Amino acid sequence: MDNGKRYQRLLERYQSGDLDRRNFLGLLGAAGLAYGVQTPFAKFARAQDVQQVRFDGWGGVVSEAFREHAFEPYTEQTGIEVVDGTFSGGDEYLAQVRSSQPGAYNVAHLSGVFDYARYVNFDLTVELNLDNIPNMSLVMDTLTDAYRRVTPDYLSAVPYDYGTTGLAYNRKYISDEEMKEKGASILIDEAYKDKIGGWSDWRTRIWYGALQTGQDPNNIEDMEAVWDAIRSHRDLALKYWASGAELMSLLAEEEIHVTEGWSGRIAALQQEGHDIGYYDAPGSFAWQECLFVIKGSPVEACEELLNFMLAPETSIAVAEGQNYPPALDPTKVDLGDEIPELPAFDPTGKLDALTFADPNYWNGNEAEWSETFSRVQRGY
C-alpha cells in the first residue's frame, strides 16, 4: 500500500508540473511502480497461480510493438507469460470468443465503442477494479466517457489508442489538391478504375458510401443510394484488402493508387519512404481501440497487465511502434516528439474534430446491413 501511495504522490507531482517527464519516469522505473510489480494486485495474481494471460490483436506492426514494448518487459517483471494471438476482423474474433470455453480468451485489442457494446450485449464482460489500474488517471476523459455511456456502473476495458480510416493515395498519380477537391468521391471516380482499393468491412464500405452520397454516416436517410455507391466502388476497385499488411503491400507495390486506409499503417509506409499521402476528408471514420477483458479471465492478472500497458513509457513506446496516438491525455503526459506528428493526433485531448460511430445506431443495423453487404460484395 505504501508503494501505491508513493505512486499517487509522484503522479500528482508530475501532473502539477513539479516533476518533468524524465524524472517522473525515472522514479517510477527505480521503484518498479510503473508496472504494478509491487502493488497489492500483483499479489492477487500470484495467489491465483496465474501462469499466463492470452492477448489477441491485429497482428503485423501492431503486434510487434506490443510484443517488444509491453509483453516481454511485463513477463520479465511479473513472471506471467503473455500468449498473443491475432485476428483479421472483429466479427470473426467475436464468433470465436462466443463459441469458446470461459477463460480461453482473456484480453482483446478491440476497435470501436460498437465492439464494446456488442460484447456487453453478449454478456462477455467483467467489472474491472480501477483502483488496481492507477494509470487510468492519465487517460483522456473523452475516450473513457464513451465506454461509460454503454456501461455507466463499471468498465470492462480501458481505452488504449485512436486513429482514423482516411484516404490514402500515391502522390505520383494523385495530387494533394485533387484529393482535397474530390474527397471520398475519388473512390468511385472512373478515372482510377482498377487502381482503387477498399477494406472488405461492411461498416467501412457503408460509412464511405454515406460520405459519397452526401449523408451523415450516423444518420443515413437514403440507404439505396449508399448501396448504389458501394456497387460503383466494387465495380471500379481492383480488389478489397483484408488486412493491414495487404493494404500496405498494395500501396507500396503500386497495384492500387487510392484507397481508404488505417492512419497508422499509412504512417508506417511514409516512414519507409513511400510517397503516400493521407487525407481525413470531412466525416472520415474515426475510431478508438480498447483493451477489453473477457468474462472468465483471471481479472487481477489482467488488471496488472492493463496498468503496465497504460504506463507512460510503455504506452508511448507502443504508440511510436504502431503509429497510432495513445489514449494518454496530452495535457497530462509529455508524449515526446514523434506522436504529435502522427495522423489524427489531437493535442487538446478532446477529439472534437473526429467523427466516431454511434454504437447504438450501427449495432442496431448490423444484422441487416452486414447481410446485404455480403450479397453486394458477391455481385448482387
mmCIF file of C-alpha atoms in Angstrom, residues 3-218:
data_model
loop_
_atom_site.group_PDB
_atom_site.id
_atom_site.type_symbol
_atom_site.label_atom_id
_atom_site.label_comp_id
_atom_site.label_asym_id
_atom_site.label_seq_id
_atom_site.Cartn_x
_atom_site.Cartn_y
_atom_site.Cartn_z
ATOM 1 C CA ASN A 3 4.101 1.875 -2.892
ATOM 2 C CA GLY A 4 0.609 2.660 -4.140
ATOM 3 C CA LYS A 5 0.575 5.892 -2.147
ATOM 4 C CA ARG A 6 4.054 6.751 -3.387
ATOM 5 C CA TYR A 7 2.910 6.215 -6.961
ATOM 6 C CA GLN A 8 -0.036 8.574 -6.440
ATOM 7 C CA ARG A 9 2.226 11.241 -4.895
ATOM 8 C CA LEU A 10 4.644 11.018 -7.817
ATOM 9 C CA LEU A 11 1.759 11.179 -10.267
ATOM 10 C CA GLU A 12 0.315 14.261 -8.578
ATOM 11 C CA ARG A 13 3.713 15.975 -8.658
ATOM 12 C CA TYR A 14 4.100 15.128 -12.349
ATOM 13 C CA GLN A 15 0.629 16.385 -13.246
ATOM 14 C CA SER A 16 1.155 19.621 -11.313
ATOM 15 C CA GLY A 17 4.448 20.301 -13.085
ATOM 16 C CA ASP A 18 6.766 19.712 -10.122
ATOM 17 C CA LEU A 19 8.432 16.803 -11.952
ATOM 18 C CA ASP A 20 9.438 16.723 -15.600
ATOM 19 C CA ARG A 21 8.736 13.597 -17.655
ATOM 20 C CA ARG A 22 12.281 12.217 -17.472
ATOM 21 C CA ASN A 23 12.470 12.411 -13.682
ATOM 22 C CA PHE A 24 8.916 11.090 -13.312
ATOM 23 C CA LEU A 25 9.624 8.010 -15.413
ATOM 24 C CA GLY A 26 12.995 7.521 -13.766
ATOM 25 C CA LEU A 27 11.485 7.469 -10.290
ATOM 26 C CA LEU A 28 8.741 5.107 -11.425
ATOM 27 C CA GLY A 29 11.234 2.757 -13.010
ATOM 28 C CA ALA A 30 13.533 2.824 -9.979
ATOM 29 C CA ALA A 31 10.671 1.755 -7.735
ATOM 30 C CA GLY A 32 9.103 -0.700 -10.190
ATOM 31 C CA LEU A 33 5.846 1.239 -9.798
ATOM 32 C CA ALA A 34 5.037 1.855 -13.453
ATOM 33 C CA TYR A 35 4.418 -1.832 -13.987
ATOM 34 C CA GLY A 36 2.478 -2.549 -10.820
ATOM 35 C CA VAL A 37 5.208 -5.029 -9.782
ATOM 36 C CA GLN A 38 4.968 -4.235 -6.078
ATOM 37 C CA THR A 39 1.321 -3.208 -5.893
ATOM 38 C CA PRO A 40 -1.276 -5.241 -3.993
ATOM 39 C CA PHE A 41 -2.933 -6.677 -7.077
ATOM 40 C CA ALA A 42 0.307 -8.332 -8.179
ATOM 41 C CA LYS A 43 -0.032 -10.460 -5.051
ATOM 42 C CA PHE A 44 -3.534 -11.457 -6.126
ATOM 43 C CA ALA A 45 -2.168 -12.713 -9.454
ATOM 44 C CA ARG A 46 0.483 -14.790 -7.727
ATOM 45 C CA ALA A 47 -2.076 -16.091 -5.225
ATOM 46 C CA GLN A 48 -4.196 -17.291 -8.140
ATOM 47 C CA ASP A 49 -1.125 -19.049 -9.548
ATOM 48 C CA VAL A 50 -1.669 -17.364 -12.901
ATOM 49 C CA GLN A 51 0.953 -18.600 -15.334
ATOM 50 C CA GLN A 52 -0.170 -16.833 -18.487
ATOM 51 C CA VAL A 53 -2.613 -14.321 -19.967
ATOM 52 C CA ARG A 54 -3.805 -14.540 -23.557
ATOM 53 C CA PHE A 55 -3.889 -11.355 -25.626
ATOM 54 C CA ASP A 56 -5.439 -11.118 -29.109
ATOM 55 C CA GLY A 57 -4.839 -8.245 -31.515
ATOM 56 C CA TRP A 58 -4.492 -7.140 -35.122
ATOM 57 C CA GLY A 59 -1.089 -8.599 -35.942
ATOM 58 C CA GLY A 60 1.614 -7.033 -38.081
ATOM 59 C CA VAL A 61 3.440 -3.949 -36.810
ATOM 60 C CA VAL A 62 0.841 -3.559 -34.060
ATOM 61 C CA SER A 63 1.604 -6.962 -32.531
ATOM 62 C CA GLU A 64 5.316 -6.363 -32.967
ATOM 63 C CA ALA A 65 5.036 -3.128 -30.988
ATOM 64 C CA PHE A 66 3.078 -4.830 -28.208
ATOM 65 C CA ARG A 67 5.494 -7.749 -28.044
ATOM 66 C CA GLU A 68 8.650 -5.648 -27.885
ATOM 67 C CA HIS A 69 7.498 -2.795 -25.698
ATOM 68 C CA ALA A 70 4.836 -4.346 -23.485
ATOM 69 C CA PHE A 71 4.605 -8.128 -23.313
ATOM 70 C CA GLU A 72 8.259 -9.073 -22.998
ATOM 71 C CA PRO A 73 9.051 -6.461 -20.306
ATOM 72 C CA TYR A 74 5.824 -7.389 -18.460
ATOM 73 C CA THR A 75 6.763 -11.071 -18.411
ATOM 74 C CA GLU A 76 10.263 -10.213 -17.233
ATOM 75 C CA GLN A 77 8.878 -8.134 -14.374
ATOM 76 C CA THR A 78 5.989 -10.377 -13.300
ATOM 77 C CA GLY A 79 6.806 -13.902 -14.433
ATOM 78 C CA ILE A 80 3.411 -14.124 -16.182
ATOM 79 C CA GLU A 81 3.664 -15.104 -19.850
ATOM 80 C CA VAL A 82 1.589 -13.237 -22.427
ATOM 81 C CA VAL A 83 0.435 -15.543 -25.207
ATOM 82 C CA ASP A 84 -0.555 -13.336 -28.122
ATOM 83 C CA GLY A 85 -2.838 -14.313 -30.976
ATOM 84 C CA THR A 86 -4.098 -12.344 -33.953
ATOM 85 C CA PHE A 87 -7.349 -11.857 -35.811
ATOM 86 C CA SER A 88 -8.214 -10.264 -39.137
ATOM 87 C CA GLY A 89 -11.592 -8.848 -38.180
ATOM 88 C CA GLY A 90 -13.758 -8.088 -35.185
ATOM 89 C CA ASP A 91 -16.742 -10.152 -36.362
ATOM 90 C CA GLU A 92 -14.668 -13.305 -36.807
ATOM 91 C CA TYR A 93 -12.997 -12.882 -33.428
ATOM 92 C CA LEU A 94 -16.282 -12.319 -31.589
ATOM 93 C CA ALA A 95 -17.633 -15.549 -33.076
ATOM 94 C CA GLN A 96 -14.550 -17.411 -31.812
ATOM 95 C CA VAL A 97 -14.936 -15.975 -28.320
ATOM 96 C CA ARG A 98 -18.633 -16.819 -28.143
ATOM 97 C CA SER A 99 -18.020 -20.439 -29.162
ATOM 98 C CA SER A 100 -15.101 -20.950 -26.762
ATOM 99 C CA GLN A 101 -14.945 -22.145 -23.169
ATOM 100 C CA PRO A 102 -14.846 -19.391 -20.495
ATOM 101 C CA GLY A 103 -11.267 -18.301 -19.879
ATOM 102 C CA ALA A 104 -9.926 -19.387 -23.264
ATOM 103 C CA TYR A 105 -9.599 -15.745 -24.306
ATOM 104 C CA ASN A 106 -8.556 -13.028 -21.864
ATOM 105 C CA VAL A 107 -7.674 -9.589 -23.265
ATOM 106 C CA ALA A 108 -8.563 -8.311 -26.741
ATOM 107 C CA HIS A 109 -7.495 -5.191 -28.627
ATOM 108 C CA LEU A 110 -10.974 -4.261 -29.824
ATOM 109 C CA SER A 111 -11.832 -1.486 -32.264
ATOM 110 C CA GLY A 112 -14.652 0.939 -31.700
ATOM 111 C CA VAL A 113 -17.193 1.517 -28.958
ATOM 112 C CA PHE A 114 -19.649 -0.528 -31.038
ATOM 113 C CA ASP A 115 -17.413 -3.566 -30.410
ATOM 114 C CA TYR A 116 -17.500 -2.829 -26.690
ATOM 115 C CA ALA A 117 -21.298 -2.596 -26.801
ATOM 116 C CA ARG A 118 -21.551 -5.920 -28.659
ATOM 117 C CA TYR A 119 -19.514 -7.717 -26.006
ATOM 118 C CA VAL A 120 -21.703 -6.153 -23.326
ATOM 119 C CA ASN A 121 -24.835 -7.341 -25.120
ATOM 120 C CA PHE A 122 -23.465 -10.891 -25.244
ATOM 121 C CA ASP A 123 -22.669 -10.840 -21.504
ATOM 122 C CA LEU A 124 -18.932 -11.187 -22.052
ATOM 123 C CA THR A 125 -17.847 -8.504 -19.586
ATOM 124 C CA VAL A 126 -16.055 -8.329 -16.265
ATOM 125 C CA GLU A 127 -16.100 -5.495 -13.740
ATOM 126 C CA LEU A 128 -12.630 -4.019 -13.524
ATOM 127 C CA ASN A 129 -11.350 -2.650 -10.228
ATOM 128 C CA LEU A 130 -9.907 0.661 -11.379
ATOM 129 C CA ASP A 131 -8.048 1.043 -8.077
ATOM 130 C CA ASN A 132 -5.824 -1.704 -9.487
ATOM 131 C CA ILE A 133 -5.227 0.332 -12.652
ATOM 132 C CA PRO A 134 -3.934 3.693 -11.346
ATOM 133 C CA ASN A 135 -2.581 4.675 -14.764
ATOM 134 C CA MET A 136 -6.211 5.102 -15.875
ATOM 135 C CA SER A 137 -5.954 8.580 -14.360
ATOM 136 C CA LEU A 138 -3.728 9.530 -17.312
ATOM 137 C CA VAL A 139 -6.289 8.543 -19.982
ATOM 138 C CA MET A 140 -8.362 11.115 -21.876
ATOM 139 C CA ASP A 141 -11.798 11.574 -20.313
ATOM 140 C CA THR A 142 -13.327 11.807 -23.784
ATOM 141 C CA LEU A 143 -12.333 8.222 -24.563
ATOM 142 C CA THR A 144 -13.318 6.785 -21.193
ATOM 143 C CA ASP A 145 -16.699 8.554 -21.198
ATOM 144 C CA ALA A 146 -17.623 6.824 -24.468
ATOM 145 C CA TYR A 147 -17.452 3.436 -22.745
ATOM 146 C CA ARG A 148 -19.217 4.691 -19.626
ATOM 147 C CA ARG A 149 -22.192 5.617 -21.769
ATOM 148 C CA VAL A 150 -22.524 1.896 -22.554
ATOM 149 C CA THR A 151 -21.839 0.604 -19.017
ATOM 150 C CA PRO A 152 -22.373 3.519 -16.578
ATOM 151 C CA ASP A 153 -21.711 1.439 -13.450
ATOM 152 C CA TYR A 154 -18.481 -0.294 -14.465
ATOM 153 C CA LEU A 155 -15.839 -0.742 -17.166
ATOM 154 C CA SER A 156 -14.730 -3.999 -18.767
ATOM 155 C CA ALA A 157 -11.997 -2.304 -20.815
ATOM 156 C CA VAL A 158 -9.558 0.585 -20.808
ATOM 157 C CA PRO A 159 -9.056 2.918 -23.793
ATOM 158 C CA TYR A 160 -5.682 2.455 -25.436
ATOM 159 C CA ASP A 161 -5.313 4.285 -28.758
ATOM 160 C CA TYR A 162 -7.222 6.014 -31.530
ATOM 161 C CA GLY A 163 -6.959 6.769 -35.216
ATOM 162 C CA THR A 164 -8.873 7.301 -38.421
ATOM 163 C CA THR A 165 -9.714 5.413 -41.577
ATOM 164 C CA GLY A 166 -8.947 8.156 -44.055
ATOM 165 C CA LEU A 167 -7.987 8.392 -47.717
ATOM 166 C CA ALA A 168 -4.551 7.104 -48.769
ATOM 167 C CA TYR A 169 -3.177 7.910 -52.214
ATOM 168 C CA ASN A 170 0.001 7.678 -54.262
ATOM 169 C CA ARG A 171 1.245 11.207 -54.923
ATOM 170 C CA LYS A 172 2.874 10.058 -58.151
ATOM 171 C CA TYR A 173 -0.604 9.758 -59.644
ATOM 172 C CA ILE A 174 -2.894 11.879 -57.435
ATOM 173 C CA SER A 175 -2.066 15.355 -56.163
ATOM 174 C CA ASP A 176 -2.938 16.718 -52.743
ATOM 175 C CA GLU A 177 -5.129 19.309 -54.442
ATOM 176 C CA GLU A 178 -7.115 16.700 -56.373
ATOM 177 C CA MET A 179 -7.611 14.635 -53.235
ATOM 178 C CA LYS A 180 -8.935 17.580 -51.224
ATOM 179 C CA GLU A 181 -11.225 18.563 -54.093
ATOM 180 C CA LYS A 182 -12.756 15.115 -54.619
ATOM 181 C CA GLY A 183 -12.624 13.708 -51.091
ATOM 182 C CA ALA A 184 -14.434 10.399 -50.584
ATOM 183 C CA SER A 185 -15.877 10.526 -54.114
ATOM 184 C CA ILE A 186 -12.435 9.739 -55.543
ATOM 185 C CA LEU A 187 -13.088 6.108 -54.583
ATOM 186 C CA ILE A 188 -15.864 5.975 -57.207
ATOM 187 C CA ASP A 189 -14.018 8.010 -59.852
ATOM 188 C CA GLU A 190 -13.916 6.053 -63.144
ATOM 189 C CA ALA A 191 -10.583 7.681 -63.989
ATOM 190 C CA TYR A 192 -8.965 5.327 -61.473
ATOM 191 C CA LYS A 193 -10.728 2.113 -62.444
ATOM 192 C CA ASP A 194 -8.701 -0.955 -61.397
ATOM 193 C CA LYS A 195 -6.377 1.241 -59.345
ATOM 194 C CA ILE A 196 -8.801 1.629 -56.438
ATOM 195 C CA GLY A 197 -8.781 -0.465 -53.267
ATOM 196 C CA GLY A 198 -11.007 -0.805 -50.231
ATOM 197 C CA TRP A 199 -11.347 -2.703 -46.975
ATOM 198 C CA SER A 200 -13.722 -5.682 -47.093
ATOM 199 C CA ASP A 201 -15.513 -4.477 -43.967
ATOM 200 C CA TRP A 202 -19.235 -3.760 -44.197
ATOM 201 C CA ARG A 203 -19.082 -0.813 -41.780
ATOM 202 C CA THR A 204 -16.308 0.925 -43.682
ATOM 203 C CA ARG A 205 -17.982 0.378 -47.039
ATOM 204 C CA ILE A 206 -21.293 1.784 -45.749
ATOM 205 C CA TRP A 207 -19.560 4.687 -43.981
ATOM 206 C CA TYR A 208 -17.815 5.732 -47.204
ATOM 207 C CA GLY A 209 -20.967 5.123 -49.218
ATOM 208 C CA ALA A 210 -22.708 7.618 -46.939
ATOM 209 C CA LEU A 211 -19.941 10.202 -47.448
ATOM 210 C CA GLN A 212 -20.019 9.654 -51.214
ATOM 211 C CA THR A 213 -23.760 10.391 -51.270
ATOM 212 C CA GLY A 214 -23.514 13.461 -49.018
ATOM 213 C CA GLN A 215 -25.090 11.811 -45.969
ATOM 214 C CA ASP A 216 -24.297 11.628 -42.269
ATOM 215 C CA PRO A 217 -22.885 8.121 -41.625
ATOM 216 C CA ASN A 218 -24.580 8.131 -38.214
#
